[in-house]
Coordinates of C-alpha atoms in Angstrom, one line a residue:
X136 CA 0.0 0.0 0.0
X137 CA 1.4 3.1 -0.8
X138 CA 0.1 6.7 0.4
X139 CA -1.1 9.3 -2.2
X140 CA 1.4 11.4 -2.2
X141 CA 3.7 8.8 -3.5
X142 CA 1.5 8.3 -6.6
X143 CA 2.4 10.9 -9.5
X144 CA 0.2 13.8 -10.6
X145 CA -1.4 11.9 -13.3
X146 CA -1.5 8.4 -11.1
X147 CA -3.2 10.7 -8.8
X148 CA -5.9 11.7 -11.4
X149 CA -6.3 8.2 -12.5
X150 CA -6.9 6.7 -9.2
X151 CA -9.4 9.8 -9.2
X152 CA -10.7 8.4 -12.6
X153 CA -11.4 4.6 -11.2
X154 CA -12.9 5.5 -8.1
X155 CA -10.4 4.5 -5.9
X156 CA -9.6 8.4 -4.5
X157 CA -11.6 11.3 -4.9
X158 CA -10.4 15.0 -5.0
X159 CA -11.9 15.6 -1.7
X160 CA -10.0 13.0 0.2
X161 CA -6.5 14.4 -2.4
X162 CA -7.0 17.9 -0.6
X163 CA -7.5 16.5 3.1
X164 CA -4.3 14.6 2.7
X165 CA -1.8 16.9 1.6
X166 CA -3.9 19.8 3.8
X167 CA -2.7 17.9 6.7
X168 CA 0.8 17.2 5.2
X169 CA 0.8 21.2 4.7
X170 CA 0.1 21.8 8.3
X171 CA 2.6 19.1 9.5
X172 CA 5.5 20.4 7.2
X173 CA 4.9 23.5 5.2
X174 CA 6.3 25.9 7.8
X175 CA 9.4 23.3 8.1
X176 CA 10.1 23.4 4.4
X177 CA 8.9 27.4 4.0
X178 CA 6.6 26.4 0.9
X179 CA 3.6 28.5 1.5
X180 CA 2.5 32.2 2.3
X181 CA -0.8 31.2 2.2
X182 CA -3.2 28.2 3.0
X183 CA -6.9 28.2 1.4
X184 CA -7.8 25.0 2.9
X185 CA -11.7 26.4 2.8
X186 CA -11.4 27.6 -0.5
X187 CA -9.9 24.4 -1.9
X188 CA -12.3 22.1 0.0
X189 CA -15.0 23.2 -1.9
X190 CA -13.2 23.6 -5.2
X191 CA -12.4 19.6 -4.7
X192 CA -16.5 19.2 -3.9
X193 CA -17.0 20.9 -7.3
X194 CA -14.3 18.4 -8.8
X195 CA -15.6 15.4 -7.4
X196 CA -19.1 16.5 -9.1
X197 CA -18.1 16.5 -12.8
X198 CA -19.0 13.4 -14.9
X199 CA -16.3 11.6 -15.4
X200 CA -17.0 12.1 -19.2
X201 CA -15.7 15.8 -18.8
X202 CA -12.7 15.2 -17.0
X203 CA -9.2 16.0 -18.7
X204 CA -5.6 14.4 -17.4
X205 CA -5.3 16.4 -13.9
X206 CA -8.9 16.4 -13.1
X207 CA -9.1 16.9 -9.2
X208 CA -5.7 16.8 -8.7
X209 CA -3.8 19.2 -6.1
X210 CA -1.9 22.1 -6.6
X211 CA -0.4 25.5 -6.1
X212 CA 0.3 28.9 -7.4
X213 CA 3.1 30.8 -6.4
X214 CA 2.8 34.0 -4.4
X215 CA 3.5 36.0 -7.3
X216 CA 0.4 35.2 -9.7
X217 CA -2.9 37.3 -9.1
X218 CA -5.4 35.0 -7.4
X219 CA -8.8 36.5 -7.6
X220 CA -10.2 37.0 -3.7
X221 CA -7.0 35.4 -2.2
X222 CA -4.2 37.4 -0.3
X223 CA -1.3 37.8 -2.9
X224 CA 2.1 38.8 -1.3
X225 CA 4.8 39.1 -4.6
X226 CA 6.8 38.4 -1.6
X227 CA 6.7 41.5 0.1
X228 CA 6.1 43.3 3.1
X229 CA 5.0 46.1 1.4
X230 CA 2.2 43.8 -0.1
X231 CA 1.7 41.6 2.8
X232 CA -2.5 42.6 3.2
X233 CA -3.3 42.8 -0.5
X234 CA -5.9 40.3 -2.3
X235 CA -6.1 40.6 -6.0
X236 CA -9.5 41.1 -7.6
X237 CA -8.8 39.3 -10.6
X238 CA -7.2 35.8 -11.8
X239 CA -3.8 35.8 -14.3
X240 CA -4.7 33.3 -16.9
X241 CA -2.9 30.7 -16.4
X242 CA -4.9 30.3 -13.1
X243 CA -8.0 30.3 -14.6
X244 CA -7.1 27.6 -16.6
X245 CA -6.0 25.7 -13.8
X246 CA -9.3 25.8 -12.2
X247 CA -11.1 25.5 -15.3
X248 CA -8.8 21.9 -16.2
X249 CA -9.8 20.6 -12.4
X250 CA -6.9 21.2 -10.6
X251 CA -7.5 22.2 -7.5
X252 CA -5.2 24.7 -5.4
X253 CA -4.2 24.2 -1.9
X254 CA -2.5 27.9 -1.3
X255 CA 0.5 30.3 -2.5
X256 CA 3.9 29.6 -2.6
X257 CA 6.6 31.1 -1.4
X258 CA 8.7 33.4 -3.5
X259 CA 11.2 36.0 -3.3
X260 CA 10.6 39.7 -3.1
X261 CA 8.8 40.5 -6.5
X262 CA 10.7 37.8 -8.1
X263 CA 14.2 39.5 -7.8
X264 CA 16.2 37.0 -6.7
X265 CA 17.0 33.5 -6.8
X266 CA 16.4 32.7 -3.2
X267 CA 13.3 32.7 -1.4
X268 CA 13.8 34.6 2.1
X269 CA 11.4 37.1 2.8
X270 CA 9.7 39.0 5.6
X271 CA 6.7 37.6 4.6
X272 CA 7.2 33.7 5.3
X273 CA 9.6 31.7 6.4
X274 CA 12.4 31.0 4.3
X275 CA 11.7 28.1 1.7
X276 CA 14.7 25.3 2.3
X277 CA 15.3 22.3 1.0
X278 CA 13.6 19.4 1.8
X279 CA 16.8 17.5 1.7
X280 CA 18.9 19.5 3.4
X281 CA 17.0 22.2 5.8
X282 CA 19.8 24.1 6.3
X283 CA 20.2 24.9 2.4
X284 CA 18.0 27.1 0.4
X285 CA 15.2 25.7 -2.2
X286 CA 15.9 28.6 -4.1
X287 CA 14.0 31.1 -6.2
X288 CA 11.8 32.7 -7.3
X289 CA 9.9 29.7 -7.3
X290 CA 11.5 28.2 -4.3
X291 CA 8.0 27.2 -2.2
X292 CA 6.7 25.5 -5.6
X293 CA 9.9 23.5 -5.3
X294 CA 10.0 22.6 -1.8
X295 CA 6.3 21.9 -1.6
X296 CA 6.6 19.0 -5.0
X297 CA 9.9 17.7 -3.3
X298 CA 8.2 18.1 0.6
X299 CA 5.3 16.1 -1.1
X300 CA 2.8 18.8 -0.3
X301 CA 1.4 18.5 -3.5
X302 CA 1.7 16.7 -6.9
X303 CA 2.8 19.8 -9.1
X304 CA 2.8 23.3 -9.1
X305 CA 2.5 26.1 -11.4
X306 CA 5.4 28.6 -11.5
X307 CA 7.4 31.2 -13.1
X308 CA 10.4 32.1 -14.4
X309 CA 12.1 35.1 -15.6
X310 CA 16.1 34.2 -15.1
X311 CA 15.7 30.3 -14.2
X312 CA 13.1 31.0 -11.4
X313 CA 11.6 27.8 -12.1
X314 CA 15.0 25.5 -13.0
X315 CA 16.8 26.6 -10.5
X316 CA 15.0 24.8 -7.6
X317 CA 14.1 22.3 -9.9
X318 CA 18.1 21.3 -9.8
X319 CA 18.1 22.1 -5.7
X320 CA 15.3 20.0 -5.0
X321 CA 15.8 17.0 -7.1
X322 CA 12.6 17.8 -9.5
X323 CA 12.2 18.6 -13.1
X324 CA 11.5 22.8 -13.9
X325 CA 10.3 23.9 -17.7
X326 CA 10.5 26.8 -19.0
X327 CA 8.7 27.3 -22.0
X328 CA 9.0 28.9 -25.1
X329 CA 8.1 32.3 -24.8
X330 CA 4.4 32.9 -25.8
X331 CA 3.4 29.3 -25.4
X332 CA 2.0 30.4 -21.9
X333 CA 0.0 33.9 -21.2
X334 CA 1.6 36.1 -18.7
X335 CA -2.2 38.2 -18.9
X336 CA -4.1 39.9 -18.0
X337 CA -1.8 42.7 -16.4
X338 CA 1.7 43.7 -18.2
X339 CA 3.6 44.5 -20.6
X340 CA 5.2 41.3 -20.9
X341 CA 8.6 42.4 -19.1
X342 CA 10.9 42.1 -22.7
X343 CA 10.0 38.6 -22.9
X344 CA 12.1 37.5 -20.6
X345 CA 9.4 35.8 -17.7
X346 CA 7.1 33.2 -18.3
X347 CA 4.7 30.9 -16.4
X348 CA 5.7 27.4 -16.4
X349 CA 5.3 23.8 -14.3
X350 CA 7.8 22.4 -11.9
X351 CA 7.2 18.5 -10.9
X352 CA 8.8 15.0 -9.8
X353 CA 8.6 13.7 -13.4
X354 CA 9.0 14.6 -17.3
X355 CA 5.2 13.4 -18.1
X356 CA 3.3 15.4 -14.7
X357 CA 5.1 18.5 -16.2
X358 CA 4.1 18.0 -19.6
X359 CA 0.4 17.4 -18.4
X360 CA 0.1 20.5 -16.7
X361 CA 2.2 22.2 -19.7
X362 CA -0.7 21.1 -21.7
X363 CA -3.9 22.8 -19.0
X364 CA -1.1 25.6 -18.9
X365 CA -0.8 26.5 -22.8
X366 CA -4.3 27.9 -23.6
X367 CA -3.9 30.5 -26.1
X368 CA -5.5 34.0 -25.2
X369 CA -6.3 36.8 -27.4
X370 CA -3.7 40.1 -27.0
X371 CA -0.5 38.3 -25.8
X372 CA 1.9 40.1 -26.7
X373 CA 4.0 37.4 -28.4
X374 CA 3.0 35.4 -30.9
X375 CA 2.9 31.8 -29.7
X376 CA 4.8 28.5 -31.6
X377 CA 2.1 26.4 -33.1
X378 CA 1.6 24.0 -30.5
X379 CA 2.5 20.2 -31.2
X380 CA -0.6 18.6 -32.8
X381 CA -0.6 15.5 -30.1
X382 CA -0.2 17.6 -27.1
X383 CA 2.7 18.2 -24.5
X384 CA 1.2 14.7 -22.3
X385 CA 1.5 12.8 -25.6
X386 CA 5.1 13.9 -27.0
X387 CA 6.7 13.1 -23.4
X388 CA 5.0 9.7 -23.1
X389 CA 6.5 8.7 -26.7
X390 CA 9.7 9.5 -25.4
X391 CA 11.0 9.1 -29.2
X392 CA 12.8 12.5 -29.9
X393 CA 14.4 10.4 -33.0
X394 CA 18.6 10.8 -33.4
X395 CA 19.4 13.8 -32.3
X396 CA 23.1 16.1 -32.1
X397 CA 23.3 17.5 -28.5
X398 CA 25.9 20.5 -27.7
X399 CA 27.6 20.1 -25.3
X400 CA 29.2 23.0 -22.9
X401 CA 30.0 24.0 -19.4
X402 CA 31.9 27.3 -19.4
X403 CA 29.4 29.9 -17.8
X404 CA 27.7 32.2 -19.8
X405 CA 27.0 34.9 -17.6
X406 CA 30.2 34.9 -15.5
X407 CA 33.9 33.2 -15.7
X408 CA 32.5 31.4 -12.9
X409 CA 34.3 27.1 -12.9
X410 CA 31.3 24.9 -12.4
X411 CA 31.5 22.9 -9.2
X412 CA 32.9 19.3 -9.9
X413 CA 29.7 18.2 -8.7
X414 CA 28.0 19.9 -11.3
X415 CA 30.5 18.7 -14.1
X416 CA 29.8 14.6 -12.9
X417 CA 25.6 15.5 -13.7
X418 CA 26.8 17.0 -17.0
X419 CA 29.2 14.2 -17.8
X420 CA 26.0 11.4 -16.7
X421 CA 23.8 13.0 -19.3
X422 CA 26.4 12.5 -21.2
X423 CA 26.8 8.9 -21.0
X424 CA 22.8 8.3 -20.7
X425 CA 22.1 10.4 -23.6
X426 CA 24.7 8.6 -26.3
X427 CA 23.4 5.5 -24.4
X428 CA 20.5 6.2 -26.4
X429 CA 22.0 6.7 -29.1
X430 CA 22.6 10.5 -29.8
X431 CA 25.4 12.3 -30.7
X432 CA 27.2 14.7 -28.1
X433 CA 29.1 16.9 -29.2
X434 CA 31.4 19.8 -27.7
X435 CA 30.3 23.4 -29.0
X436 CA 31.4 27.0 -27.4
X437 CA 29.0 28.3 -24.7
X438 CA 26.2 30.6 -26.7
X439 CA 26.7 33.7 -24.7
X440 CA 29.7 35.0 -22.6
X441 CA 30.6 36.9 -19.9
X442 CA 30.4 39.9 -22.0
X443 CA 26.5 39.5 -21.7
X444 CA 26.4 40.0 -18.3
X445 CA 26.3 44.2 -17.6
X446 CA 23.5 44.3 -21.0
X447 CA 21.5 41.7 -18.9
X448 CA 22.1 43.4 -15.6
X449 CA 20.9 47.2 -16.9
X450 CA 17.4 45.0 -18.2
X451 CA 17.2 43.0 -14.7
X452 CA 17.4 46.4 -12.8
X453 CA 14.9 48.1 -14.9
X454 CA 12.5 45.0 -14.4
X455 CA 12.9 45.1 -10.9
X456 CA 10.6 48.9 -11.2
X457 CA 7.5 47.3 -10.8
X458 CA 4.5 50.0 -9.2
X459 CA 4.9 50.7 -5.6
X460 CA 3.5 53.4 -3.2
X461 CA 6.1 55.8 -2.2
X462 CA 5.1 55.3 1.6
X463 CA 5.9 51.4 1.0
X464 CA 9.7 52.1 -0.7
X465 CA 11.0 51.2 2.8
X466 CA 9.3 48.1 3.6
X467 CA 11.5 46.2 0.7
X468 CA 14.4 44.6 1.3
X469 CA 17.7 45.8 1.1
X470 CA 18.2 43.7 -2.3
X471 CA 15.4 44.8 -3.8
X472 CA 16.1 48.1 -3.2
X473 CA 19.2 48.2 -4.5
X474 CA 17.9 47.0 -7.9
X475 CA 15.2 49.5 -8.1
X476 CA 17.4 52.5 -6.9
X477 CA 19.8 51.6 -10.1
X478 CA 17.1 50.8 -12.3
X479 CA 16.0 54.5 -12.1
X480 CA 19.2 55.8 -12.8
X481 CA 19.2 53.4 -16.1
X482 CA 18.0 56.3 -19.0
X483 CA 15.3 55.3 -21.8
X484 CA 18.6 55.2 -24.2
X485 CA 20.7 53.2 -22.4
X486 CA 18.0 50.6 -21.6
X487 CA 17.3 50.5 -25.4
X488 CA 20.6 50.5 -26.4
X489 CA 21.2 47.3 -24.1
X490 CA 18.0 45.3 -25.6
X491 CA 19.5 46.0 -28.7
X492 CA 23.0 44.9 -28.1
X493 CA 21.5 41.2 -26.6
X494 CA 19.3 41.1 -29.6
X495 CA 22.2 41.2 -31.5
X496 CA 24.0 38.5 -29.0
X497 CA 20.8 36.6 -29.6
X498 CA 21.3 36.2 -33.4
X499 CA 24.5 35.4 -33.3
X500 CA 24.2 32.7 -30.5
X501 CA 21.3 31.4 -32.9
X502 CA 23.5 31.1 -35.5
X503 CA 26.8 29.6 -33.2
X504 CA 24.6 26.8 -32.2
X505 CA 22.4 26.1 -35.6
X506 CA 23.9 23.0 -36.3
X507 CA 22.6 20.9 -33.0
X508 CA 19.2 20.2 -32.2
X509 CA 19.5 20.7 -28.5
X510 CA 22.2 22.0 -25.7
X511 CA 23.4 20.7 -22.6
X512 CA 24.7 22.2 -19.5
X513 CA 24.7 22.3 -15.9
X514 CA 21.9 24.1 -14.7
X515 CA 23.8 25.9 -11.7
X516 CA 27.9 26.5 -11.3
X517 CA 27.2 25.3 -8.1
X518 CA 24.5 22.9 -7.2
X519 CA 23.3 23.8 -3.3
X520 CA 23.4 27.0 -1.2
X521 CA 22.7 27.0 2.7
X522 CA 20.0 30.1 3.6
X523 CA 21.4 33.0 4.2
X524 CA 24.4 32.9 1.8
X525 CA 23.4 35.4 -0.9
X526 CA 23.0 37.8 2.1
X527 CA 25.7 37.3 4.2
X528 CA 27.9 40.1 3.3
X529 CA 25.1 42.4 3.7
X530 CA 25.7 44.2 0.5
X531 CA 23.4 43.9 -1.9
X532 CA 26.2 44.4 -4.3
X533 CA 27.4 41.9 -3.6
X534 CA 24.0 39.4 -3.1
X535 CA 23.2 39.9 -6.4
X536 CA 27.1 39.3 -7.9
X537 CA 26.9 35.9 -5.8
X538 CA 23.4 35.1 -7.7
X539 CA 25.1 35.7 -10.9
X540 CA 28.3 33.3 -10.4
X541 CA 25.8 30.8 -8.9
X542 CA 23.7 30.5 -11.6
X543 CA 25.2 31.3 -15.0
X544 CA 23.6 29.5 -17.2
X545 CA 19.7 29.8 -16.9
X546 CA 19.1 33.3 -17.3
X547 CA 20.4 33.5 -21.1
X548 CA 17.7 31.2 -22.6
X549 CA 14.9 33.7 -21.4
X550 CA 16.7 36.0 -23.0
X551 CA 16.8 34.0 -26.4
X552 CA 12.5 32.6 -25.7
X553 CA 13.9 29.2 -26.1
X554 CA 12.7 26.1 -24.6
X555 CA 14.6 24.6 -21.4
X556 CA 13.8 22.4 -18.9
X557 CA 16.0 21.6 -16.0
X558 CA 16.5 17.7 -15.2
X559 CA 17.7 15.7 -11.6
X560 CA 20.4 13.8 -13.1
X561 CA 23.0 13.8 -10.4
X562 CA 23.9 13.8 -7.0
X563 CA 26.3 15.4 -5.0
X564 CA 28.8 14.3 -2.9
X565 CA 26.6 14.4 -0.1
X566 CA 23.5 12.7 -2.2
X567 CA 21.8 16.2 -2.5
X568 CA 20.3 17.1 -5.9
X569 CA 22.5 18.7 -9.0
X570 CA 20.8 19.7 -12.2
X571 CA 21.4 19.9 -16.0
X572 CA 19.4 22.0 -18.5
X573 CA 18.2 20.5 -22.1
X574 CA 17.6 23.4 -24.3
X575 CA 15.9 23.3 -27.8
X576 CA 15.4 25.7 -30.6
X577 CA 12.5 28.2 -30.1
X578 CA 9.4 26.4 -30.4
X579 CA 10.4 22.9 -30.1
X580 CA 9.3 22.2 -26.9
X581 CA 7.5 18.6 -27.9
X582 CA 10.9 17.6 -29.0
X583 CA 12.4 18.8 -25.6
X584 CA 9.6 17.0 -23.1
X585 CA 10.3 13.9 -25.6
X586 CA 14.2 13.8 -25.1
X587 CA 13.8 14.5 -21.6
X588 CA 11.2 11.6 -21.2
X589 CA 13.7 9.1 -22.5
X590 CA 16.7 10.6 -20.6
X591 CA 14.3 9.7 -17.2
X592 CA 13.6 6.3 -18.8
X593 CA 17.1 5.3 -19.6
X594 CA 18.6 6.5 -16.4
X595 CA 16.3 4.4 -14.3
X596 CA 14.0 6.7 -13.1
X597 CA 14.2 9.6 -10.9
X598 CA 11.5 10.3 -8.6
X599 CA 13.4 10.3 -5.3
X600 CA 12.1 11.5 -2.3
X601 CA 14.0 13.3 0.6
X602 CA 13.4 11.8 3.8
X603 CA 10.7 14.1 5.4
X604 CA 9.1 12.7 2.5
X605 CA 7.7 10.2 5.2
X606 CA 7.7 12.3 8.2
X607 CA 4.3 12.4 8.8
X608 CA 2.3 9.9 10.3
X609 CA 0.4 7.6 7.4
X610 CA -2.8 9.0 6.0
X611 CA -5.9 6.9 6.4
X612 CA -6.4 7.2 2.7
X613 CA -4.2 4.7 0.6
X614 CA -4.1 3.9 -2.6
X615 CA -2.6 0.3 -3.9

């Protein structure tokens, strides 16, 4: 007998399906999983236990005729999406009573595919940084190591999936917000090509760089909610990929991406930063599991260089200027601050000189890489960070130069809109998680979920659990 959290998103949905679990008794479970471990792991702001007890009742209600993959399946939304009549933080004291009056999009199709959501994660302070430690929760860690971060922005998403407080969860990611705690927490974080999922109602669609996106313990949960996630709505402001004609479920489960020539590299891109040799032995795995099944990997030059780096900053600072009250400019941290204090000091020239020089970089790291059908490389420099590391100098300076030799790598392909997913193939030294990112050309993502399905079949399988996994005491609800 196994519990339901051990059962995948889409076991879950099937067991749902049969009879054998409803929605109702889902949400009970992993609402008294949340209440045992959420503070622990730091994955949620807020709870809407009410709220999602009688969003499950509705669920449970549907004929089973008009149920789609996730049907009545748990869930979250980080703290950073509009949720219509629920408190929404963006991570900030400054924001810590307001409740949005209206749903982002990507929520309503949650709710309108049957997922139901238990509460909002964790994130960092208006998705600046790429830890989660606020004064508006506590910190979100790792669920296998407490004392290191689960990083950001999407860091509760993470530690919730790996904490087994629920299935999946939808996130977001604007400089690897979503694949960098995917690689910390031993889960698999997509980022999709830009436009396949609408960042609407509100904004101006932040120079491409952010998009909504799943994180989850396996290739196919990801792709199922990639699939309630990719509704197209009118007015985005960039024109979506034509999405694959099977769906996102179907190309991961055939797991047949066909021969392909993978590029391989692992010098950073947005620092001269040496990857850990942790880091190297996950790159060097794919390596090995990948020509296993039987693709080419080959050694290419890293897209982008260092030289990226201060035309990426000057756009990250200006992002960072999102509407605030005056009287609230003090209640932000001292990051956070920092950003937006040099983001007004960056002129409308300067900011479009910048775009213009990485659009340039863009092209030509489109054309330095044309002959390979997708890239590999570590997802971070280094794989883990304990809480409080990014801030210990206490110069934000500094805090945000540490994010950037950290994690060099993640941030460039939301720059270029392209596809990239980050996958749990190795382990530390001390059996934490490390990362790897698969990157394809713009609008291949079917071709991406499909080579990262077969890279989870071929090396065994990878939904492991960290050991608070079983910390609390067994549910009366099992499923065989």
């Amino acid at each position: 007998m196994s519990e339901p959290h051990d059962l995948t998103a889409l076991e879950q949905a099937a067991a749902i399906d049969r009879g054998e679990l409803s929605s109702g008794e889902l949400v009970e479970h992993y609402l008294t999983r949340i209440d045992a471990l959420g503070d622990t792991v730091g994955a949620f702001v807020t709870v809407t236990g009410k709220r999602a007890r009688g969003q499950a009742r509705d669920a449970d209600a549907v004929p089973k005729a008009e149920r789609g993959p996730l049907h009545g399946v748990p869930t979250a939304i980080k703290d950073l999406t509009l949720t219509a009549g629920v408190r929404t933080t963006f991570g900030s004291a400054a924001f810590a009573d307001f409740t949005s009056p209206i749903d982002a999009d990507v929520v309503r199709h949650l709710r309108a595919a049957g997922l139901v959501s238990l509460g909002k994660t964790t994130t960092s302070e208006l998705g600046c940084s790429l830890y989660s430690e606020t004064l508006v929760a506590p910190p979100a860690r790792n669920p296998w190591e407490l004392s290191y971060t689960a990083g950001g922005s999407s860091g509760g998403a993470a530690a919730a999936v790996a904490a087994g407080l629920v299935p999946v969860a939808q996130g977001s990611d604007g400089g690897g917000s979503l694949r960098i705690p995917a690689s910390i927490c031993g889960l698999v974080g997509y980022k999709p090509s830009r436009g396949v999922v609408s960042g609407g109602p509100l904004g101006f669609g932040a120079f491409g760089l952010p998009t909504n996106g799943p994180i989850g313990r396996t290739v196919t949960d990801v792709a199922a909610l990639l699939d309630v996630m990719s509704v197209p709505v009118p007015g985005e402001p960039y024109l979506p990929p034509p999405p694959p004609e099977e769906g996102y479920l179907a190309a991961a489960r055939r797991a047949e991406p066909g021969p392909l020539r993978i590029g391989r590299f692992t010098t950073g891109m947005l620092a001269d930063e040496p990857p850990h040799p942790d880091s190297l032995a996950a790159v060097e795995r794919a390596t090995a599991l990948l020509t296993a099944a039987g693709h080419e990997v080959v050694e290419v030059p890293a897209p982008f260089g260092p030289e990226s780096w201060p035309l990426f900053r000057t756009v990250w600072y200006v992002m960072a200027l999102a509407p605030m009250p005056a009287d609230r400019e003090s209640q932000l941290l001292p990051l956070t601050r920092y950003l937006r204090e040099e983001g007004a000091q960056v002129s409308a020239g300067a900011l479009m000189s910048a775009l213009g020089e990485l659009q340039a970089l863009v092209r030509r790291a489109a054309r330095r890489t044309a002959g390979v059908d997708l890239l590999l490389c570590p997802t971070l420099a280094t794989p883990q960070a304990p809480i409080g590391w990014f801030t210990g100098p206490g110069d934000p300076a500094e805090d945000f130069d540490r994010q950037r030799r950290f994690s060099p790598y993640c941030a460039v392909f939301n720059l270029t809109g392209q596809p990239s997913v980050s996958l749990p193939v190795g382990t530390t030294g001390d059996g934490l998680p490390a990362g790897v990112l698969l990157t394809a050309g713009y609008g291949e993502d079917a071709r991406l979920l499909a080579a990262a399905a077969q890279l989870e079949q071929v090396s065994g399988g990878w939904d492991r659990h960290p050991a608070i996994w079983g910390a609390v005491p067994s549910s009366n609800v099992n499923s065989s």
